[in-house]
XYZ file of C-alpha atoms in Angstrom:
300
model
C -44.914 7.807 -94.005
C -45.529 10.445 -96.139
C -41.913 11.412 -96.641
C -41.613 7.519 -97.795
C -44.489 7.771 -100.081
C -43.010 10.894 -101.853
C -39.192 9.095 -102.221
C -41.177 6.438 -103.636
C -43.186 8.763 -106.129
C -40.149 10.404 -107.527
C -38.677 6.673 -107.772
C -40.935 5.745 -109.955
C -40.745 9.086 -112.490
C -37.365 8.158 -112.421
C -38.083 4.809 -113.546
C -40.315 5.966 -116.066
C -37.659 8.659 -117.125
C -35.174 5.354 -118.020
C -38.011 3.315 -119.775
C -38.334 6.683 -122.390
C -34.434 7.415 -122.546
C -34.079 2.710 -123.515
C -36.964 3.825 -125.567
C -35.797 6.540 -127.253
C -32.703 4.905 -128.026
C -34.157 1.638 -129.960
C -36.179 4.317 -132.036
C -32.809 6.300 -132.768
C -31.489 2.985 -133.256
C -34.356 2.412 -135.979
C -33.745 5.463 -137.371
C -30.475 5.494 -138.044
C -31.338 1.935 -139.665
C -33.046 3.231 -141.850
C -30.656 5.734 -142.854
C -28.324 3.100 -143.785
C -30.963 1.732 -145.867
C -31.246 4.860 -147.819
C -27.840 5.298 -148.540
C -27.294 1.124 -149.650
C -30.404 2.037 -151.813
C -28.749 4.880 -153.331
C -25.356 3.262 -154.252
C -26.978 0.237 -155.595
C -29.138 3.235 -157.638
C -25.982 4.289 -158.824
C -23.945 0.730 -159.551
C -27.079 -0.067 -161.722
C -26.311 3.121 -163.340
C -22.603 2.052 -163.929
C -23.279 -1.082 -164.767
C -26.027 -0.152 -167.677
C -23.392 2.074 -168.872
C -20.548 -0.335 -168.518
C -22.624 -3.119 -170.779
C -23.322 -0.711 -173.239
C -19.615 0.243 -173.624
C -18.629 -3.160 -173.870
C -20.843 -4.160 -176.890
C -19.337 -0.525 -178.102
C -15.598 -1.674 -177.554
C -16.377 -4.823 -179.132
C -18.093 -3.627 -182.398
C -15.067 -0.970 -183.038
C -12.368 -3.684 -182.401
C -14.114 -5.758 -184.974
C -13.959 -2.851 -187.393
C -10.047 -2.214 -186.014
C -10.877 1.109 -184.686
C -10.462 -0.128 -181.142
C -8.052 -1.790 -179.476
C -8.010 -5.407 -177.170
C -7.146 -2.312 -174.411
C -10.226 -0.589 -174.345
C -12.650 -3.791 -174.419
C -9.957 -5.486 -171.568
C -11.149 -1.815 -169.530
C -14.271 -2.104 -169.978
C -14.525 -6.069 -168.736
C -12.171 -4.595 -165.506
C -14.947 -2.150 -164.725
C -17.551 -4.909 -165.176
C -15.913 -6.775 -162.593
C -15.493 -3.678 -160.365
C -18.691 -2.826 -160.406
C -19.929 -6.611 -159.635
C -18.191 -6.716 -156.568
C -19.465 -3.069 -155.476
C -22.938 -4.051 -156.089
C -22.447 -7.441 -153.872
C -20.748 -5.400 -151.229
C -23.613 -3.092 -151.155
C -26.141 -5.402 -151.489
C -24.630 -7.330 -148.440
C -24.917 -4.519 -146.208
C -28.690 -3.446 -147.159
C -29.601 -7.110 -146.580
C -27.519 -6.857 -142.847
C -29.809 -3.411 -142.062
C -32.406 -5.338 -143.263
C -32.096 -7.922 -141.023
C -31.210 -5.576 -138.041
C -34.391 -3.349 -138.656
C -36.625 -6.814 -138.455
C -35.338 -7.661 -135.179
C -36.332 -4.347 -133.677
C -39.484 -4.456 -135.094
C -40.851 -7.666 -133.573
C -39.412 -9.689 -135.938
C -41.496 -8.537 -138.504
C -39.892 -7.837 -141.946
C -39.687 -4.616 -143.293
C -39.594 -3.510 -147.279
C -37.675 -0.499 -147.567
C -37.122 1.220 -151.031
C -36.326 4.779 -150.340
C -33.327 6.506 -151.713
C -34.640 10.025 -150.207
C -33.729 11.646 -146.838
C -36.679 13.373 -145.409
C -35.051 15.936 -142.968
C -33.304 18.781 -144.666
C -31.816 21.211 -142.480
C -32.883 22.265 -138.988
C -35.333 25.385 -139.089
C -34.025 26.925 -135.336
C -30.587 28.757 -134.436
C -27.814 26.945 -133.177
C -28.308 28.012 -129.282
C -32.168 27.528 -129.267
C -31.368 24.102 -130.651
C -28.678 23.794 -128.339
C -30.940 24.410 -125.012
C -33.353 22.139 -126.502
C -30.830 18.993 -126.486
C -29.983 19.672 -123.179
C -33.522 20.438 -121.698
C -34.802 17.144 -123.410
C -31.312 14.819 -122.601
C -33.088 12.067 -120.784
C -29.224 10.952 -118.803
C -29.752 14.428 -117.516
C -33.441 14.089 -116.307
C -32.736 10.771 -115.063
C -29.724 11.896 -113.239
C -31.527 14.920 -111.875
C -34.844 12.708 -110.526
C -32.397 10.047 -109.369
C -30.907 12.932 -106.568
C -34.101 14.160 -106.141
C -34.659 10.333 -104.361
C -31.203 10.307 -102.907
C -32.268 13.892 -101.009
C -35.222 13.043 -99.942
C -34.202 9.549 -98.780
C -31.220 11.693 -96.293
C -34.047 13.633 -95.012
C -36.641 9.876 -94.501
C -32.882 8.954 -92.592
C -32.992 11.926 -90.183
C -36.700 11.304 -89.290
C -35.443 7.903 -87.766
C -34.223 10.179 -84.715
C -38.142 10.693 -83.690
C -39.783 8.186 -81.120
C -41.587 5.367 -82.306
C -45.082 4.999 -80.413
C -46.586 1.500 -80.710
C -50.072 0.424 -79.774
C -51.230 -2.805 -79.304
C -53.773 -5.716 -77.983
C -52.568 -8.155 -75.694
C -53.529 -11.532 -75.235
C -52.061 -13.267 -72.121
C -53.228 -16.628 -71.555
C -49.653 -17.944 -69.518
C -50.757 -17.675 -66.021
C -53.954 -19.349 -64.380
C -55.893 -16.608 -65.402
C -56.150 -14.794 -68.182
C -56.048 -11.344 -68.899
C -56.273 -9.520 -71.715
C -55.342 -5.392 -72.439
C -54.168 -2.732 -74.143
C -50.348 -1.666 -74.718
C -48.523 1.235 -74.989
C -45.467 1.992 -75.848
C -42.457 4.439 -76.617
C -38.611 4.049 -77.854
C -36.287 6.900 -78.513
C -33.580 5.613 -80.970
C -30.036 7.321 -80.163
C -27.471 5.081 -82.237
C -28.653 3.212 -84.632
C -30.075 6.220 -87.115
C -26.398 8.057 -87.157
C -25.203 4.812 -89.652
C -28.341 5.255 -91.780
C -27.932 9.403 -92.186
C -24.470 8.802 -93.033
C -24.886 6.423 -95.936
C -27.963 8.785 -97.088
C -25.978 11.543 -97.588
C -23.014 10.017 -99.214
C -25.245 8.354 -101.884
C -26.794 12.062 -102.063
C -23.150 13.473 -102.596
C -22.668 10.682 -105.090
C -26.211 11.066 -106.902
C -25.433 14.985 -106.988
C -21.854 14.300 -108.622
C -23.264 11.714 -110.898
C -25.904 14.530 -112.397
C -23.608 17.359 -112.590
C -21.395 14.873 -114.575
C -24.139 13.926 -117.268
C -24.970 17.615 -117.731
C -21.243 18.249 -118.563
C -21.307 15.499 -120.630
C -24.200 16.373 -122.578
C -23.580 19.938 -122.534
C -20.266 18.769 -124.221
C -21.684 16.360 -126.519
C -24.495 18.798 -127.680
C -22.144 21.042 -128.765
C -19.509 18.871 -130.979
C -22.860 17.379 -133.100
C -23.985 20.817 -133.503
C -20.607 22.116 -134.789
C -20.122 18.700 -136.952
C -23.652 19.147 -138.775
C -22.272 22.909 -139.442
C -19.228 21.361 -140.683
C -20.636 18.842 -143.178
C -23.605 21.409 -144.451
C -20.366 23.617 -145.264
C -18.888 20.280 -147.283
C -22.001 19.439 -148.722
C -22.895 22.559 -150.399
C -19.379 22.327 -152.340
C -20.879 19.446 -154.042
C -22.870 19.779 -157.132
C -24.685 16.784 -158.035
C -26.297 17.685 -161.008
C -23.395 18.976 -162.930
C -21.391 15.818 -162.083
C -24.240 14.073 -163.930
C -24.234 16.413 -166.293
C -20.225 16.152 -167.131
C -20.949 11.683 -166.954
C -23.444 12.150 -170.135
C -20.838 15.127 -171.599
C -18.278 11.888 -171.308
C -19.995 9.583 -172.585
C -20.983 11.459 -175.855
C -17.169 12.303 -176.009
C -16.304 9.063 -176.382
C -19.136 7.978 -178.950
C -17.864 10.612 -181.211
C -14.432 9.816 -181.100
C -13.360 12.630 -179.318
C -11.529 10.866 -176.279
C -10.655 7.412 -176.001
C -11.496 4.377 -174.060
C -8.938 5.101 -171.158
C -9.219 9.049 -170.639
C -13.091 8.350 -170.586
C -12.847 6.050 -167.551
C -9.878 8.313 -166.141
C -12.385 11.405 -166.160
C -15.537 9.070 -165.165
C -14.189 7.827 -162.564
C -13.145 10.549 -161.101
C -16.756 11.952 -161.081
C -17.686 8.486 -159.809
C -15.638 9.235 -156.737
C -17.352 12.479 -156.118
C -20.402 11.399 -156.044
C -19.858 8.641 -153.978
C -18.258 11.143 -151.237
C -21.148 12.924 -151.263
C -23.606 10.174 -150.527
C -21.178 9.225 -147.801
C -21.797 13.208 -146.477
C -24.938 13.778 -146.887
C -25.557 9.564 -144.779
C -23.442 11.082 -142.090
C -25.012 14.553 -142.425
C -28.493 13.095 -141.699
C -26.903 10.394 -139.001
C -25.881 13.673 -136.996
C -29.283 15.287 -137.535
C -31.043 12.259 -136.285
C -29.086 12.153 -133.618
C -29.233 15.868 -132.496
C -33.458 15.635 -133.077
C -33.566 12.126 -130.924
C -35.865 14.133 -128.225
C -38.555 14.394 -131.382
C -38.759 9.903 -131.601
């Protein structure tokens, strides 16, 4: 009995080591989420951006065609970039309203106003092998796998108690025979075959339990590693970027252009270039922080 009341204890901390890992996957779920709304918030952010500038170069284009120092090729530009950046800003908006709806089914159905266009986390404060032995000491597939043999073990040795005699006790009632007669019974069975099936099955589903934790710790172990090396990777790519001189070198184009200096087509050949960059580098620094919320899930 008490062997069967301790397989039944660590059952249910495995149990409750499942319930956290579901749990801490809906909140990384949510999370990540949110990320997406972050990033949708900052390229709408920068589509208004475009699209301010894009209005005031058309009423630009149109002025100096009227006074014939434009041409019908720099105001058609300018309306193709209008149009680009319409269906950008649907696209996008499509998407935030899709996390949007996502995020209000995980919380309860409850909608959610979301606004951000900062990340929080910046870069983790801890080396790369203390934060390694933390992803593996928190992995709850590893903690689950290891309380899951921990029931499998104790279950082979509940299977090799079965060899002990049984001792029963009991009251008897006999009321069959013209008198009755009533007493106490006592009793004792030594089981020889039928436990040998029962220890047999333990221990294979001990072998398998065993096999199926060393597995996840491999598996972890592996995984830990590649999402620590990729956040390396794209802090490396990220710090190539410089966001404020590609603003910079937009507002250096744009007075180019009102002066004269470059025309219609090389400013939208340069700008869009910059365009580009920044637009990789939201897409970094949304995967950066999907990586980092993904390596810090043992913090939800």
């Amino acid at each position: 009995y008490l062997a069967r009341n301790k397989s039944t204890d660590i059952w249910i901390e495995t149990l409750e080591l499942q319930y956290q890992g579901a749990r801490q996957d809906i909140l990384l779920q949510a999370k990540q989420l949110c990320l997406d709304l972050i990033y949708q918030n900052q390229v709408l952010e920068l589509l208004q951006r475009r699209m301010k500038n894009a209005e005031s170069l058309r009423e630009l284009s149109n002025k100096r065609l009227e006074k014939g120092a434009g041409t019908l090729l720099d105001v058609n530009k300018v309306k193709m970039e209008l149009m680009k950046i319409q269906s950008e800003t649907v696209q996008a908006e499509t998407a935030r309203q899709n996390a949007l709806e996502s995020l209000r089914i995980l919380n309860g159905n409850q909608a959610i106003e979301f606004d951000s266009v900062k990340y929080e986390f910046t870069e983790p404060a801890e080396d790369d092998s203390s934060l390694y032995n933390r992803i593996v000491a928190e992995d709850y597939g590893i903690r689950t796998t290891q309380s899951a043999e921990r029931v499998a073990y104790q279950n082979v040795k509940i299977s090799k108690q079965g060899w002990l005699p049984k001792l029963d006790l009991g009251y008897r009632r006999n009321t069959s025979m013209d008198e009755e007669s009533n007493g106490f019974l006592v009793g004792i069975s030594i089981p020889l075959f039928s436990p040998r099936n029962r220890i047999k099955a333990a221990q294979a589903q001990y072998e398998a339990a065993r096999l199926q934790g060393e597995q996840a710790r491999i598996l972890a172990e592996s995984q830990s590693r590649s999402r620590i090396n990729e956040m390396r990777q794209l802090q490396s790519a990220l710090e190539v970027y410089d966001p404020e001189l590609m603003n910079q070198m937009l507002e250096l184009l744009r007075s180019s252009l009102e002066k004269g200096e470059i025309s219609m087509i090389d400013y939208y050949t340069e700008a869009d270039g910059v365009y580009q960059n920044l637009q990789n580098y939201m897409n970094l620094s949304r995967q950066y922080q999907g990586i980092i919320a993904d390596i810090y899930k043992f913090d939800l």
